[in-house]
């Protein structure tokens, strides 16, 4: 069943409205919004009676009205592009009728025109392990590393290095919640905490003291402080 609505901006204002008052220009500032709520807002501000069926305004958007207009001029501006036409039935009364089907956007259509955040996509056609940037990428979830520039001072692969090299990636440090170097290395095979110093944390690597073999940011350290 079709229902009809009309907007009333106050009984006393409506009854006292004269033809001259109906054509009096005034300032409107009504943003674009669903057509039904926009028409109601216009009626409340101007006292213009607007009759319409729900089906005539459903799924339709209004145009913004910003400026000085008579009530009917403001309504005409509001209806532009909506597929709805206003028909005057009296000086202070109009009826709305649809002249074109309402276009209801789907979710995909509603998202058109929106600017999405920038997304950077990186990939290797063969294997990510051969992408040098992927080794240092903080998003790399792997525990394995094929290269270690800090240990060898070169970009040689660990498999091509004739010494034992073990790497503790950021992912392991995060997962173990290590808060210092001692915690980060506690699960590395062949590395033990040295008890030879009270003030510093030193390491024994495969039975040898590593006091002079520790580097920080590429520089050799005489001793390795616990808080480093």
Tab-separated table of C-alpha atoms in Angstrom:
chain	number	residue	atom	x	y	z
A	1	UNK	CA	0.000	0.000	0.000
A	2	UNK	CA	1.360	3.414	-0.945
A	3	UNK	CA	1.644	5.899	1.904
A	4	UNK	CA	1.753	9.666	1.535
A	5	UNK	CA	3.528	12.174	3.721
A	6	UNK	CA	3.461	15.912	4.032
A	7	UNK	CA	5.741	18.170	6.000
A	8	UNK	CA	4.387	20.889	8.280
A	9	UNK	CA	6.662	23.618	9.592
A	10	UNK	CA	4.332	24.785	12.333
A	11	UNK	CA	0.569	25.200	12.338
A	12	UNK	CA	0.538	28.939	12.967
A	13	UNK	CA	3.204	29.690	10.351
A	14	UNK	CA	1.450	27.553	7.744
A	15	UNK	CA	-1.972	29.060	8.284
A	16	UNK	CA	-0.637	32.597	8.165
A	17	UNK	CA	1.415	32.071	5.016
A	18	UNK	CA	0.336	34.412	2.208
A	19	UNK	CA	1.215	34.218	-1.503
A	20	UNK	CA	3.664	37.090	-1.028
A	21	UNK	CA	5.341	35.309	1.867
A	22	UNK	CA	5.545	32.105	-0.167
A	23	UNK	CA	7.609	33.965	-2.778
A	24	UNK	CA	9.831	35.758	-0.276
A	25	UNK	CA	13.519	34.974	-0.836
A	26	UNK	CA	15.569	33.778	2.093
A	27	UNK	CA	18.945	32.187	2.730
A	28	UNK	CA	19.223	28.389	2.771
A	29	UNK	CA	22.143	26.142	3.673
A	30	UNK	CA	21.017	22.535	3.260
A	31	UNK	CA	23.740	19.990	2.357
A	32	UNK	CA	23.218	17.103	-0.048
A	33	UNK	CA	21.571	14.158	1.724
A	34	UNK	CA	18.765	11.618	1.281
A	35	UNK	CA	15.961	13.417	-0.524
A	36	UNK	CA	13.263	12.783	2.082
A	37	UNK	CA	15.259	14.365	4.917
A	38	UNK	CA	16.334	17.278	2.712
A	39	UNK	CA	12.719	18.054	1.762
A	40	UNK	CA	11.673	17.908	5.414
A	41	UNK	CA	14.447	20.339	6.339
A	42	UNK	CA	13.424	22.752	3.587
A	43	UNK	CA	9.787	22.630	4.672
A	44	UNK	CA	10.673	23.327	8.298
A	45	UNK	CA	12.787	26.332	7.327
A	46	UNK	CA	10.401	27.837	4.774
A	47	UNK	CA	6.886	26.721	5.778
A	48	UNK	CA	6.333	25.257	2.313
A	49	UNK	CA	3.995	22.221	2.356
A	50	UNK	CA	5.443	19.311	0.385
A	51	UNK	CA	3.401	16.167	-0.318
A	52	UNK	CA	5.066	13.005	-1.629
A	53	UNK	CA	4.744	9.236	-1.719
A	54	UNK	CA	7.492	7.173	-0.111
A	55	UNK	CA	8.143	5.449	-3.436
A	56	UNK	CA	8.800	8.816	-5.117
A	57	UNK	CA	11.793	9.699	-2.929
A	58	UNK	CA	13.137	6.304	-1.850
A	59	UNK	CA	16.758	5.763	-2.842
A	60	UNK	CA	17.203	9.297	-4.142
A	61	UNK	CA	19.717	11.955	-3.128
A	62	UNK	CA	19.177	15.701	-3.048
A	63	UNK	CA	21.401	18.409	-4.434
A	64	UNK	CA	22.883	20.900	-1.978
A	65	UNK	CA	21.006	24.177	-1.526
A	66	UNK	CA	23.254	27.026	-0.489
A	67	UNK	CA	22.227	30.585	-1.216
A	68	UNK	CA	19.263	32.950	-1.379
A	69	UNK	CA	16.115	31.512	-2.965
A	70	UNK	CA	12.358	31.594	-2.678
A	71	UNK	CA	11.063	28.355	-1.120
A	72	UNK	CA	9.992	26.938	-4.488
A	73	UNK	CA	13.300	27.928	-6.105
A	74	UNK	CA	15.141	26.205	-3.280
A	75	UNK	CA	13.034	23.078	-3.791
A	76	UNK	CA	13.738	23.134	-7.524
A	77	UNK	CA	17.475	23.377	-6.820
A	78	UNK	CA	17.210	20.538	-4.310
A	79	UNK	CA	15.443	18.254	-6.812
A	80	UNK	CA	17.885	18.857	-9.683
A	81	UNK	CA	19.289	15.572	-10.935
A	82	UNK	CA	17.128	13.489	-8.595
A	83	UNK	CA	14.530	12.335	-11.120
A	84	UNK	CA	11.764	13.970	-9.067
A	85	UNK	CA	9.630	16.921	-10.154
A	86	UNK	CA	7.661	19.399	-8.010
A	87	UNK	CA	4.120	20.296	-9.075
A	88	UNK	CA	2.465	23.325	-7.443
A	89	UNK	CA	-1.032	22.721	-6.116
A	90	UNK	CA	-1.302	26.042	-4.237
A	91	UNK	CA	0.841	29.059	-3.395
A	92	UNK	CA	2.330	27.312	-0.367
A	93	UNK	CA	1.850	23.665	-1.367
A	94	UNK	CA	3.623	21.391	-3.848
A	95	UNK	CA	3.485	17.689	-4.655
A	96	UNK	CA	6.451	15.570	-5.701
A	97	UNK	CA	6.285	12.988	-8.448
A	98	UNK	CA	8.988	10.750	-9.875
A	99	UNK	CA	9.911	11.350	-13.519
A	100	UNK	CA	12.692	8.730	-13.695
A	101	UNK	CA	13.387	5.454	-11.859
A	102	UNK	CA	15.505	5.744	-8.744
A	103	UNK	CA	19.050	4.489	-9.161
A	104	UNK	CA	20.062	2.622	-6.027
A	105	UNK	CA	23.801	2.062	-5.842
A	106	UNK	CA	25.235	-1.298	-4.963
A	107	UNK	CA	28.054	-1.525	-2.420
A	108	UNK	CA	30.612	-1.826	-5.220
A	109	UNK	CA	29.187	1.178	-7.065
A	110	UNK	CA	29.058	3.240	-3.876
A	111	UNK	CA	32.791	2.682	-3.372
A	112	UNK	CA	33.683	3.974	-6.842
A	113	UNK	CA	35.603	7.200	-6.741
A	114	UNK	CA	36.963	6.673	-3.239
A	115	UNK	CA	40.720	6.985	-2.856
A	116	UNK	CA	42.158	3.947	-1.118
A	117	UNK	CA	45.437	3.971	0.844
A	118	UNK	CA	48.595	3.418	-1.171
A	119	UNK	CA	49.605	-0.240	-1.348
A	120	UNK	CA	53.127	-1.334	-2.308
A	121	UNK	CA	53.387	-4.843	-3.728
A	122	UNK	CA	56.748	-6.561	-4.106
A	123	UNK	CA	57.366	-10.034	-5.477
A	124	UNK	CA	60.012	-12.198	-7.086
A	125	UNK	CA	58.974	-14.214	-10.095
A	126	UNK	CA	61.001	-17.250	-8.976
A	127	UNK	CA	61.680	-17.146	-5.246
A	128	UNK	CA	61.501	-14.421	-2.623
A	129	UNK	CA	64.743	-15.715	-1.111
A	130	UNK	CA	66.617	-14.269	-4.105
A	131	UNK	CA	65.180	-10.805	-3.544
A	132	UNK	CA	67.759	-8.918	-1.414
A	133	UNK	CA	65.181	-6.409	-0.234
A	134	UNK	CA	62.963	-9.188	1.128
A	135	UNK	CA	65.763	-10.294	3.471
A	136	UNK	CA	65.672	-6.915	5.228
A	137	UNK	CA	61.930	-6.421	4.968
A	138	UNK	CA	60.331	-6.198	8.435
A	139	UNK	CA	57.227	-7.892	7.004
A	140	UNK	CA	59.210	-11.044	6.208
A	141	UNK	CA	57.699	-13.635	8.602
A	142	UNK	CA	60.387	-16.253	7.999
A	143	UNK	CA	62.888	-17.349	10.649
A	144	UNK	CA	65.368	-18.313	7.920
A	145	UNK	CA	67.827	-16.010	6.214
A	146	UNK	CA	69.958	-16.858	3.206
A	147	UNK	CA	72.385	-13.932	3.575
A	148	UNK	CA	74.160	-12.216	6.463
A	149	UNK	CA	75.964	-9.023	5.555
A	150	UNK	CA	76.715	-8.128	9.184
A	151	UNK	CA	78.621	-11.359	9.869
A	152	UNK	CA	80.654	-11.616	6.668
A	153	UNK	CA	80.747	-7.903	5.681
A	154	UNK	CA	79.761	-9.104	2.199
A	155	UNK	CA	76.539	-10.033	0.452
A	156	UNK	CA	77.618	-13.648	0.064
A	157	UNK	CA	75.050	-16.346	0.690
A	158	UNK	CA	75.413	-18.261	3.958
A	159	UNK	CA	75.565	-21.521	1.991
A	160	UNK	CA	78.639	-20.172	0.171
A	161	UNK	CA	80.404	-19.117	3.390
A	162	UNK	CA	82.950	-21.687	4.733
A	163	UNK	CA	82.158	-20.866	8.376
A	164	UNK	CA	79.178	-21.397	10.633
A	165	UNK	CA	76.825	-18.404	10.453
A	166	UNK	CA	73.621	-18.137	12.449
A	167	UNK	CA	71.181	-15.251	12.045
A	168	UNK	CA	68.602	-14.062	14.575
A	169	UNK	CA	65.982	-12.175	12.513
A	170	UNK	CA	63.707	-9.492	13.906
A	171	UNK	CA	60.797	-11.947	13.746
A	172	UNK	CA	62.475	-14.241	16.296
A	173	UNK	CA	63.345	-11.321	18.581
A	174	UNK	CA	59.736	-10.144	18.493
A	175	UNK	CA	58.277	-13.618	19.071
A	176	UNK	CA	60.634	-14.321	21.995
A	177	UNK	CA	60.065	-10.806	23.349
A	178	UNK	CA	63.791	-10.398	23.847
A	179	UNK	CA	64.653	-7.143	25.604
A	180	UNK	CA	68.459	-7.291	25.265
A	181	UNK	CA	71.163	-9.103	23.287
A	182	UNK	CA	71.569	-11.757	25.976
A	183	UNK	CA	67.911	-12.731	25.617
A	184	UNK	CA	68.117	-12.654	21.827
A	185	UNK	CA	71.068	-15.092	21.743
A	186	UNK	CA	70.042	-17.504	24.488
A	187	UNK	CA	68.645	-20.028	21.982
A	188	UNK	CA	71.553	-19.858	19.530
A	189	UNK	CA	73.508	-23.113	19.554
A	190	UNK	CA	77.169	-22.869	20.570
A	191	UNK	CA	76.696	-19.484	22.275
A	192	UNK	CA	76.830	-19.320	26.061
A	193	UNK	CA	76.882	-16.526	28.587
A	194	UNK	CA	80.330	-15.961	30.085
A	195	UNK	CA	80.611	-15.499	33.848
A	196	UNK	CA	84.113	-14.037	33.681
A	197	UNK	CA	82.886	-10.455	34.031
A	198	UNK	CA	80.614	-8.874	36.599
A	199	UNK	CA	80.091	-5.528	34.877
A	200	UNK	CA	79.553	-6.730	31.317
A	201	UNK	CA	77.785	-9.553	29.552
A	202	UNK	CA	80.324	-11.503	27.547
A	203	UNK	CA	79.761	-14.540	25.394
A	204	UNK	CA	81.610	-17.771	24.800
A	205	UNK	CA	81.192	-18.930	21.206
A	206	UNK	CA	82.090	-22.573	20.635
A	207	UNK	CA	84.415	-22.458	23.630
A	208	UNK	CA	86.147	-19.175	22.802
A	209	UNK	CA	85.665	-15.837	24.525
A	210	UNK	CA	84.108	-13.277	22.171
A	211	UNK	CA	85.181	-10.133	24.036
A	212	UNK	CA	87.013	-8.625	21.060
A	213	UNK	CA	84.850	-10.205	18.365
A	214	UNK	CA	81.616	-8.353	18.996
A	215	UNK	CA	80.459	-5.607	16.644
A	216	UNK	CA	77.885	-2.908	17.253
A	217	UNK	CA	76.606	-1.043	14.197
A	218	UNK	CA	79.625	-2.361	12.303
A	219	UNK	CA	82.244	-1.303	14.896
A	220	UNK	CA	84.275	-3.699	17.026
A	221	UNK	CA	83.470	-3.595	20.738
A	222	UNK	CA	86.078	-4.273	23.452
A	223	UNK	CA	83.368	-5.505	25.802
A	224	UNK	CA	79.668	-6.071	25.365
A	225	UNK	CA	77.476	-4.181	27.808
A	226	UNK	CA	74.352	-5.922	29.051
A	227	UNK	CA	72.129	-2.952	28.363
A	228	UNK	CA	73.221	-2.728	24.693
